[in-house]
Coordinates of N, CA, C and O in Angstrom, one line a residue:
M169 N 3.7 6.3 37.0 CA 4.3 7.7 36.7 C 3.6 8.8 35.9 O 4.3 10.2 35.7
D170 N 2.4 9.4 35.9 CA 2.2 10.1 35.8 C 2.6 10.6 34.2 O 2.6 12.4 34.1
I171 N 2.4 10.1 33.0 CA 2.7 10.4 31.8 C 2.1 9.8 31.0 O 0.9 8.5 31.1
R172 N 1.6 10.6 29.7 CA 0.9 9.2 28.5 C 2.0 9.1 27.5 O 2.7 9.2 27.1
L173 N 1.1 7.7 27.5 CA 2.1 6.8 26.6 C 1.7 6.9 25.5 O -0.3 6.6 25.2
D174 N 1.6 7.2 24.4 CA 0.9 6.7 22.6 C 1.6 5.7 22.4 O 3.1 5.8 21.8
D175 N 0.7 4.7 22.0 CA 1.9 3.8 21.2 C 0.8 3.2 20.0 O 0.1 4.0 19.9
E176 N 1.7 3.0 19.2 CA 1.4 2.8 17.3 C 1.8 2.1 16.4 O 3.1 1.7 17.2
G177 N 1.4 1.1 15.8 CA 2.1 -0.1 14.9 C 2.1 0.3 14.3 O 1.7 1.6 13.2
I178 N 3.1 -0.5 13.3 CA 3.1 -0.6 11.4 C 2.0 -0.4 10.7 O 1.2 0.3 10.2
G179 N 1.2 -1.4 11.3 CA -0.2 -1.7 10.5 C -1.2 -1.1 11.3 O -1.1 -0.1 12.2
M180 N -2.3 -1.5 10.9 CA -4.1 -1.3 11.3 C -3.8 -1.7 12.7 O -5.3 -0.8 13.0
I181 N -3.3 -2.3 13.0 CA -3.6 -3.1 14.3 C -4.0 -2.3 15.5 O -2.0 -1.3 16.0
S182 N -4.2 -2.1 16.8 CA -4.0 -0.7 17.2 C -3.8 -0.6 18.6 O -2.9 0.3 19.6
S183 N -3.3 -1.7 18.4 CA -2.4 -3.0 20.3 C -2.4 -3.6 19.9 O -2.6 -4.2 19.1
C184 N -1.4 -3.6 20.7 CA -0.1 -5.5 20.5 C -1.2 -6.4 22.1 O -0.7 -6.5 22.7
H185 N -1.7 -7.4 21.1 CA -2.7 -7.5 22.1 C -1.3 -9.1 22.7 O -1.5 -9.4 23.6
D186 N -0.6 -9.6 21.8 CA 0.2 -10.4 22.3 C 2.0 -10.1 22.6 O 2.7 -9.5 21.6
K187 N 1.6 -9.4 24.2 CA 2.5 -8.6 23.6 C 4.5 -9.5 23.7 O 5.4 -8.8 23.6
T188 N 4.5 -10.7 23.3 CA 5.3 -11.2 22.9 C 5.8 -11.5 21.4 O 7.0 -11.5 21.0
D189 N 5.0 -10.8 20.4 CA 5.1 -10.9 19.5 C 5.4 -9.5 18.7 O 6.3 -9.7 17.8
C190 N 5.3 -8.1 20.2 CA 6.0 -6.9 19.3 C 6.8 -6.5 20.1 O 7.0 -6.7 21.0
I191 N 7.8 -5.9 19.5 CA 9.0 -5.6 19.6 C 8.6 -3.8 19.2 O 8.7 -3.4 18.4
I192 N 9.4 -2.8 20.6 CA 9.6 -1.4 20.1 C 10.6 -1.0 19.2 O 11.6 -1.6 19.5
F193 N 10.6 -0.3 18.2 CA 12.1 -0.4 17.8 C 12.4 1.7 17.5 O 12.8 1.8 16.8
R194 N 10.7 2.5 17.8 CA 11.3 4.0 17.7 C 10.5 4.2 18.7 O 9.6 4.2 19.1
M195 N 11.3 5.3 19.5 CA 10.1 5.5 20.7 C 10.9 8.0 21.1 O 12.3 7.5 20.6
S196 N 10.2 8.3 21.0 CA 10.0 9.8 21.4 C 9.1 9.9 23.2 O 8.6 10.0 23.8
P197 N 10.3 10.9 23.9 CA 11.9 11.1 24.1 C 12.6 10.1 23.8 O 12.1 8.8 23.9
K198 N 14.2 10.3 23.3 CA 14.6 9.2 23.5 C 15.2 8.3 24.4 O 14.7 9.2 25.7
P199 N 15.6 7.1 24.2 CA 16.1 6.5 25.9 C 17.0 7.0 26.8 O 17.6 8.1 26.0
G200 N 16.6 7.6 27.9 CA 17.5 8.1 28.8 C 17.3 9.6 28.9 O 17.4 10.6 30.0
A201 N 16.4 9.9 28.4 CA 15.7 11.6 28.3 C 15.1 11.1 29.6 O 13.8 10.5 29.7
V202 N 14.4 12.8 30.6 CA 14.3 13.4 31.2 C 13.0 13.1 30.7 O 12.3 14.6 29.9
V203 N 11.3 12.9 31.3 CA 9.6 13.0 31.5 C 9.9 13.0 32.7 O 9.5 12.4 33.3
E204 N 9.2 14.8 32.4 CA 8.8 15.3 33.4 C 7.2 15.2 34.0 O 6.8 14.5 32.8
K205 N 7.0 14.9 34.9 CA 5.7 14.7 35.4 C 4.6 15.0 34.5 O 4.2 16.3 34.3
F206 N 3.3 14.1 34.0 CA 1.9 14.8 33.3 C 3.3 14.7 31.6 O 2.1 15.3 30.7
G207 N 4.3 14.6 32.1 CA 5.0 14.4 30.3 C 4.0 13.6 29.2 O 3.4 12.7 29.5
E208 N 4.4 13.1 27.8 CA 3.8 12.3 26.7 C 5.7 11.8 26.3 O 6.3 11.9 26.3
A209 N 5.2 10.5 26.1 CA 5.8 10.0 25.4 C 5.7 8.8 24.4 O 4.3 8.0 24.3
S210 N 6.0 8.6 23.7 CA 5.1 7.8 22.0 C 6.2 6.5 21.5 O 7.8 6.7 21.6
V211 N 5.9 5.7 21.5 CA 6.4 4.8 21.1 C 5.6 3.4 19.5 O 4.7 3.8 19.3
T212 N 6.2 3.3 19.0 CA 6.0 2.7 17.8 C 6.8 0.8 17.6 O 7.4 1.1 18.2
W213 N 5.8 0.2 17.4 CA 5.9 -1.1 17.6 C 5.5 -2.2 16.3 O 5.1 -1.3 15.1
A214 N 6.3 -2.9 16.2 CA 6.0 -4.1 15.0 C 5.8 -5.5 16.0 O 5.7 -6.2 16.2
T215 N 5.1 -5.8 14.3 CA 4.4 -7.1 15.1 C 6.1 -8.5 14.4 O 7.0 -8.2 13.4
S216 N 6.2 -9.7 14.9 CA 7.3 -10.5 14.9 C 7.0 -10.8 13.0 O 8.0 -10.9 11.9
E217 N 6.0 -11.4 12.4 CA 5.3 -11.0 10.4 C 5.9 -9.8 10.0 O 6.5 -10.1 8.8
E218 N 5.9 -8.4 10.9 CA 6.3 -7.4 9.6 C 8.0 -7.5 9.7 O 8.3 -7.2 9.1
R219 N 8.3 -7.5 10.8 CA 10.0 -7.4 11.2 C 10.4 -8.5 10.5 O 11.4 -8.1 10.1
T220 N 9.7 -10.0 10.4 CA 10.3 -10.6 9.0 C 10.3 -10.2 8.3 O 11.0 -10.2 7.3
W221 N 9.1 -9.4 7.2 CA 9.6 -9.2 6.0 C 10.0 -8.0 5.3 O 11.3 -8.5 4.7
Y222 N 10.5 -7.1 6.5 CA 11.6 -5.9 6.6 C 12.8 -6.6 6.9 O 13.8 -6.2 6.1
N223 N 13.4 -7.7 7.6 CA 14.1 -8.5 7.5 C 14.5 -9.3 6.6 O 16.2 -9.0 5.7
K224 N 13.8 -9.7 5.8 CA 13.8 -10.2 4.3 C 14.0 -9.1 3.1 O 14.6 -10.0 2.7
H225 N 13.8 -8.1 3.1 CA 13.9 -7.8 2.2 C 14.2 -5.8 2.6 O 13.4 -5.1 2.8
R226 N 15.6 -6.4 3.5 CA 16.4 -5.1 3.2 C 16.6 -3.9 2.3 O 16.6 -3.1 2.9
K227 N 16.3 -4.5 1.2 CA 16.6 -3.2 0.1 C 15.5 -3.4 -1.0 O 14.2 -4.4 -1.1
M228 N 14.5 -2.3 -1.6 CA 13.6 -1.9 -1.5 C 13.6 -2.5 -3.0 O 14.4 -2.5 -4.3
P229 N 12.9 -4.1 -4.0 CA 12.6 -4.8 -5.1 C 12.5 -4.2 -5.9 O 11.0 -3.1 -5.6
K230 N 12.5 -4.0 -7.3 CA 12.3 -3.5 -8.1 C 10.8 -4.2 -8.1 O 10.5 -5.1 -9.2
V231 N 9.6 -2.9 -8.3 CA 8.3 -4.3 -8.9 C 7.4 -3.2 -9.7 O 6.4 -4.0 -10.6
V232 N 7.9 -2.1 -9.9 CA 7.7 -1.4 -11.7 C 7.2 -2.1 -12.6 O 7.8 -3.5 -12.5
G233 N 6.1 -2.8 -12.8 CA 5.6 -3.5 -13.7 C 5.0 -4.7 -13.5 O 4.6 -5.5 -14.1
W234 N 5.3 -5.1 -12.5 CA 4.4 -5.8 -11.4 C 3.0 -5.9 -11.3 O 2.1 -4.4 -11.7
S235 N 1.8 -6.9 -11.5 CA 0.4 -6.2 -11.7 C 0.4 -5.9 -10.1 O 0.6 -6.2 -9.2
E236 N -1.1 -5.4 -9.5 CA -1.2 -4.9 -9.1 C -1.7 -6.0 -7.7 O -1.4 -5.8 -6.3
E237 N -1.7 -7.5 -8.5 CA -2.4 -8.0 -7.7 C -1.1 -8.9 -6.8 O -1.5 -9.7 -6.2
K238 N 0.1 -8.9 -7.9 CA 1.5 -9.1 -7.7 C 1.3 -8.8 -6.6 O 2.4 -9.0 -5.2
A239 N 2.3 -7.3 -6.6 CA 2.1 -6.3 -5.2 C 1.6 -6.3 -3.7 O 2.0 -6.1 -3.3
E240 N 0.0 -6.8 -4.6 CA -0.5 -6.7 -3.2 C -0.7 -8.5 -1.8 O -0.4 -8.2 -0.9
R241 N -0.1 -8.7 -2.9 CA 0.5 -10.2 -2.6 C 2.0 -9.9 -1.8 O 2.1 -10.4 -0.4
F242 N 2.7 -9.8 -2.6 CA 4.4 -9.2 -1.9 C 4.5 -8.2 -0.9 O 4.7 -8.5 -0.4
F243 N 3.0 -7.1 -0.7 CA 3.5 -6.6 0.3 C 2.6 -6.6 1.6 O 2.1 -5.9 2.5
E244 N 1.6 -8.1 1.2 CA 0.5 -8.1 1.9 C 0.9 -8.4 4.0 O -0.1 -8.4 4.7
P245 N 2.5 -8.9 4.3 CA 2.5 -8.5 5.4 C 2.7 -7.2 6.2 O 2.9 -7.1 7.4
V246 N 3.0 -6.4 5.2 CA 3.2 -5.1 5.8 C 2.4 -3.6 4.8 O 2.6 -2.9 4.9
E247 N 1.1 -4.5 4.5 CA -0.1 -3.3 3.9 C 0.1 -2.1 4.1 O -0.2 -1.7 3.5
A248 N -0.3 -2.2 5.8 CA -0.5 -0.7 5.7 C 0.7 0.7 5.6 O 0.9 1.7 6.1
A249 N 2.1 -0.5 5.3 CA 3.3 0.5 5.6 C 3.4 0.5 4.1 O 3.5 1.9 3.6
V250 N 2.4 0.5 3.4 CA 2.0 0.8 1.8 C 0.8 1.9 2.0 O 0.0 1.8 1.7
D251 N 1.5 3.2 1.6 CA 1.0 4.9 1.8 C 0.5 5.1 1.4 O 1.8 5.2 0.0
D252 N -0.3 6.0 0.8 CA -0.5 6.7 -0.6 C -0.6 6.2 -1.6 O 0.1 6.6 -2.8
T253 N -1.0 5.2 -1.9 CA -0.6 4.3 -3.0 C -2.0 5.3 -4.3 O -2.9 5.0 -4.1
A254 N -1.4 5.2 -5.5 CA -2.6 6.1 -6.4 C -2.6 5.4 -7.4 O -2.2 4.3 -7.6
T255 N -3.9 6.0 -8.5 CA -4.1 5.0 -9.4 C -3.8 6.4 -11.0 O -4.6 7.5 -10.2
R256 N -3.5 5.8 -11.6 CA -3.8 6.8 -12.7 C -4.3 6.1 -14.2 O -3.1 4.6 -14.3
E257 N -4.7 6.4 -14.9 CA -5.1 6.5 -16.5 C -3.2 6.2 -16.6 O -3.3 7.3 -16.9
S258 N -3.3 5.1 -17.9 CA -1.9 5.4 -19.2 C -2.3 4.3 -20.0 O -2.7 3.3 -19.8
R259 N -1.6 5.0 -20.8 CA -2.0 4.2 -22.5 C -1.1 2.7 -22.2 O -0.8 2.6 -23.8
K260 N 0.0 3.1 -21.4 CA 1.5 2.5 -21.1 C 0.8 1.4 -21.1 O 1.7 -0.5 -21.0
V261 N -0.4 1.0 -20.6 CA -0.9 -0.5 -19.6 C -1.6 -1.3 -20.7 O -2.3 -0.1 -21.6
P262 N -1.3 -2.4 -21.0 CA -2.0 -3.0 -21.6 C -3.8 -2.4 -21.0 O -4.2 -2.8 -20.2
A263 N -4.8 -3.0 -22.5 CA -6.1 -3.0 -22.0 C -6.7 -3.6 -20.8 O -6.0 -5.4 -21.3
G264 N -7.4 -3.7 -20.2 CA -8.2 -4.4 -18.7 C -7.0 -4.8 -17.6 O -7.3 -5.5 -16.9
K265 N -5.5 -4.2 -18.4 CA -4.6 -5.0 -16.9 C -4.4 -3.4 -15.8 O -5.0 -2.5 -15.9
H266 N -3.6 -3.7 -14.8 CA -3.9 -2.7 -13.6 C -2.0 -3.5 -13.2 O -1.3 -4.4 -12.3
L267 N -1.0 -2.3 -13.5 CA -0.1 -2.3 -12.8 C 1.2 -1.2 -12.5 O 0.2 0.1 -12.1
V268 N 2.0 -1.4 -11.8 CA 2.7 -0.8 -10.9 C 3.6 0.2 -11.5 O 4.4 0.2 -12.7
L269 N 3.0 1.3 -11.8 CA 4.2 2.3 -12.8 C 5.0 3.3 -12.4 O 6.7 2.9 -12.7
A270 N 4.8 2.8 -11.0 CA 5.6 3.7 -10.1 C 6.1 3.4 -8.7 O 4.7 3.0 -7.8
Q271 N 6.9 3.6 -7.8 CA 7.6 3.2 -6.8 C 8.3 4.1 -6.3 O 9.4 4.7 -6.4
S272 N 8.7 4.4 -5.0 CA 9.1 5.1 -3.8 C 8.7 4.4 -2.5 O 8.3 3.4 -2.2
P273 N 10.3 3.3 -2.2 CA 11.7 4.5 -2.2 C 11.9 3.4 -3.4 O 11.4 2.6 -4.2
K274 N 12.5 3.8 -4.6 CA 13.6 2.8 -5.8 C 13.6 1.4 -4.9 O 14.1 1.6 -4.3
A275 N 13.7 1.2 -6.6 CA 14.3 -0.7 -6.7 C 15.8 -0.5 -5.9 O 16.8 0.7 -6.5
G276 N 16.5 -1.4 -4.8 CA 18.1 -1.0 -4.3 C 18.0 -0.5 -3.3 O 18.9 -0.8 -2.5
K277 N 17.1 0.3 -2.9 CA 17.1 1.8 -2.2 C 17.2 0.6 -0.7 O 16.5 -0.4 -0.7
P278 N 17.7 0.9 0.2 CA 18.2 0.3 1.8 C 16.5 0.0 2.2 O 15.7 1.9 2.2
L279 N 15.5 -0.7 2.6 CA 14.4 -0.2 3.6 C 14.9 -0.6 5.1 O 15.4 -1.8 5.4
K280 N 14.7 0.6 5.7 CA 14.5 -0.3 7.4 C 12.9 -0.5 8.0 O 12.1 0.0 7.1
L281 N 12.7 -1.1 8.8 CA 11.2 -1.3 10.1 C 10.6 0.1 9.9 O 10.9 1.0 10.2
G282 N 9.5 -0.5 9.0 CA 8.8 0.2 9.5 C 7.8 2.2 8.3 O 7.5 2.6 8.4
Q283 N 9.8 1.4 7.1 CA 9.1 2.9 6.3 C 8.5 2.6 5.3 O 7.4 1.5 5.2
K284 N 7.6 4.0 5.3 CA 6.7 3.6 4.7 C 7.0 2.9 2.4 O 8.4 3.6 2.7
I285 N 5.9 2.9 2.4 CA 6.0 2.9 0.6 C 4.6 3.1 -0.1 O 3.9 3.1 0.2
K286 N 5.4 3.6 -1.2 CA 4.9 4.5 -2.1 C 4.6 4.0 -3.9 O 5.5 3.4 -4.1
L287 N 3.3 3.4 -3.7 CA 2.6 3.0 -5.7 C 2.5 3.5 -6.0 O 1.4 4.4 -5.5
V288 N 2.2 3.4 -7.5 CA 1.7 4.4 -8.0 C 0.8 3.2 -9.2 O 2.2 2.6 -9.4
I289 N -0.2 2.3 -9.1 CA -0.9 1.5 -9.9 C -1.5 2.1 -11.0 O -2.3 3.2 -11.3
G290 N -1.2 2.0 -12.6 CA -1.7 2.5 -14.1 C -2.5 1.1 -14.4 O -2.3 0.5 -14.0
Y291 N -3.7 2.0 -14.8 CA -4.6 1.6 -15.7 C -5.3 1.8 -16.4 O -5.0 3.0 -17.2
N292 N -5.8 0.7 -18.1 CA -6.3 1.3 -19.5 C -7.3 0.2 -19.2 O -7.6 -0.8 -19.3
Y293 N -8.7 1.3 -19.5 CA -10.0 0.1 -19.6 C -10.4 0.4 -20.9 O -11.5 0.8 -21.1
E294 N -9.3 1.1 -22.1 CA -9.9 0.6 -23.5 C -9.7 -0.3 -23.6 O -8.7 -0.9 -23.4
S295 N -10.3 -0.9 -24.6 CA -10.4 -1.6 -25.9 C -9.4 -1.8 -27.4 O -9.8 -0.8 -27.7
S296 N -8.3 -2.7 -27.5 CA -8.0 -2.0 -28.6 C -8.4 -3.0 -29.8 O -8.3 -2.8 -30.9
T297 N -9.6 -3.5 -29.3 CA -10.3 -4.0 -30.4 C -11.4 -3.4 -31.2 O -12.5 -3.1 -31.5
S298 N -12.4 -2.0 -29.9 CA -12.7 -1.4 -30.1 C -12.8 -0.5 -31.8 O -11.8 -0.2 -32.6
T299 N -14.0 -0.2 -32.5 CA -14.4 0.5 -33.8 C -15.2 1.5 -33.3 O -15.7 2.1 -34.6
G300 N -16.1 1.5 -32.0 CA -16.1 2.9 -31.8 C -15.5 4.1 -31.6 O -14.0 4.0 -31.7
D301 N -16.2 5.2 -30.8 CA -15.4 6.6 -31.2 C -14.8 6.8 -30.2 O -15.4 6.7 -28.6
T302 N -13.1 6.5 -29.6 CA -12.9 6.6 -28.5 C -12.7 7.9 -28.5 O -11.5 8.4 -27.4
R303 N -12.3 8.8 -28.6 CA -12.7 10.5 -28.3 C -13.0 10.4 -26.7 O -11.7 11.3 -26.1
Y304 N -13.5 9.9 -26.4 CA -13.6 10.6 -24.8 C -13.4 8.7 -24.3 O -14.5 8.5 -23.3
G305 N -12.8 7.7 -24.5 CA -12.3 6.3 -23.9 C -13.5 5.9 -24.6 O -14.3 6.0 -25.5
N306 N -13.2 4.7 -24.2 CA -14.0 3.5 -25.1 C -15.8 3.4 -25.2 O -15.3 3.0 -23.0
T307 N -16.2 3.4 -25.8 CA -18.0 3.7 -25.2 C -18.3 2.4 -26.1 O -19.9 2.5 -25.8
D308 N -18.4 1.2 -27.0 CA -18.8 0.4 -27.1 C -18.4 -0.9 -26.3 O -19.1 -2.2 -26.8
I309 N -17.8 -1.1 -24.7 CA -17.9 -1.9 -23.9 C -19.1 -2.5 -23.9 O -20.2 -1.8 -22.9
D310 N -19.7 -3.7 -23.6 CA -20.4 -4.1 -23.4 C -21.5 -5.5 -22.6 O -20.2 -6.7 -22.7
V311 N -21.2 -5.5 -21.1 CA -20.3 -5.7 -20.5 C -21.8 -6.7 -19.4 O -22.6 -6.0 -19.0
H312 N -22.7 -7.9 -19.4 CA -23.4 -8.5 -19.3 C -22.8 -8.8 -17.5 O -22.8 -9.6 -17.4
V313 N -23.7 -8.6 -16.3 CA -23.6 -8.4 -15.3 C -25.4 -9.0 -14.4 O -25.6 -9.1 -13.6
G314 N -25.8 -9.2 -15.2 CA -27.0 -10.7 -15.3 C -27.9 -9.9 -14.7 O -28.5 -9.2 -14.2
D315 N -29.4 -10.4 -14.9 CA -30.9 -9.7 -14.4 C -30.6 -8.2 -14.9 O -31.4 -8.0 -13.8
G316 N -30.6 -8.3 -16.0 CA -30.8 -6.8 -16.2 C -29.9 -5.5 -16.7 O -30.1 -4.6 -16.5
G317 N -28.8 -5.4 -15.0 CA -28.4 -4.8 -14.7 C -27.5 -4.0 -16.0 O -27.5 -4.9 -16.7
E318 N -26.5 -2.8 -16.1 CA -25.7 -2.7 -16.3 C -24.5 -2.3 -16.0 O -24.3 -2.9 -15.1
S319 N -23.7 -2.6 -16.9 CA -22.2 -2.1 -16.9 C -22.3 -1.1 -16.5 O -22.9 0.3 -16.4
R320 N -20.9 -1.2 -15.4 CA -20.7 0.7 -15.0 C -19.3 0.3 -14.0 O -18.5 -0.9 -13.6
F321 N -18.6 1.1 -13.9 CA -17.7 1.8 -13.0 C -18.5 1.4 -11.7 O -19.1 2.2 -11.2
C322 N -17.3 0.2 -10.9 CA -17.8 0.4 -9.8 C -17.2 1.3 -9.2 O -17.6 1.6 -7.8
S323 N -16.4 2.0 -8.9 CA -14.9 2.4 -8.6 C -14.1 3.4 -9.3 O -14.3 3.4 -10.8
R324 N -13.4 4.0 -9.3 CA -12.1 4.7 -10.1 C -11.5 3.5 -11.2 O -10.7 4.0 -11.9
R325 N -11.6 2.4 -10.4 CA -10.5 1.2 -10.6 C -11.1 0.2 -11.2 O -10.6 -0.6 -11.8
R326 N -12.1 -0.3 -10.8 CA -12.7 -1.1 -11.6 C -14.2 -1.4 -12.0 O -14.9 -0.4 -11.9
W327 N -13.9 -2.0 -13.1 CA -15.5 -2.1 -13.8 C -16.8 -3.5 -13.5 O -15.9 -4.6 -13.2
C328 N -17.9 -2.9 -13.1 CA -18.3 -4.0 -12.9 C -19.5 -4.3 -14.2 O -20.0 -3.4 -14.6

């Protein structure tokens, strides 16, 4: 038909290999519109696993207060739809924990197939039993990592 087709899924999969598993749920231009020769059309599709998750969770659950691990397990079928997950330090979080501090959409709001979900994960690396100088965070953590290695942050959120 001499048109360019741009297709993308909800997830990180770049194409739908099993055509019986994927369904188109959004397209542009709208059905029935005329596309000129050499024009462009785009479609967004979802796998059966993604559709099943959104059908089961028609409203956003309250995930604030959940551990990061629990939230990751819960959103695993639609992990690519969990967009812009941010992290921040918070003294409201118990030491050594990672908890969901905020979510969007808010709990109870309707969820639509393919809708993006945003989470803010809070962490607190301070030890509640520290007796050292805490003006610059807890500086007396001593973690043995074997064979003469030093304890350190592996990333913004993980201590090695």
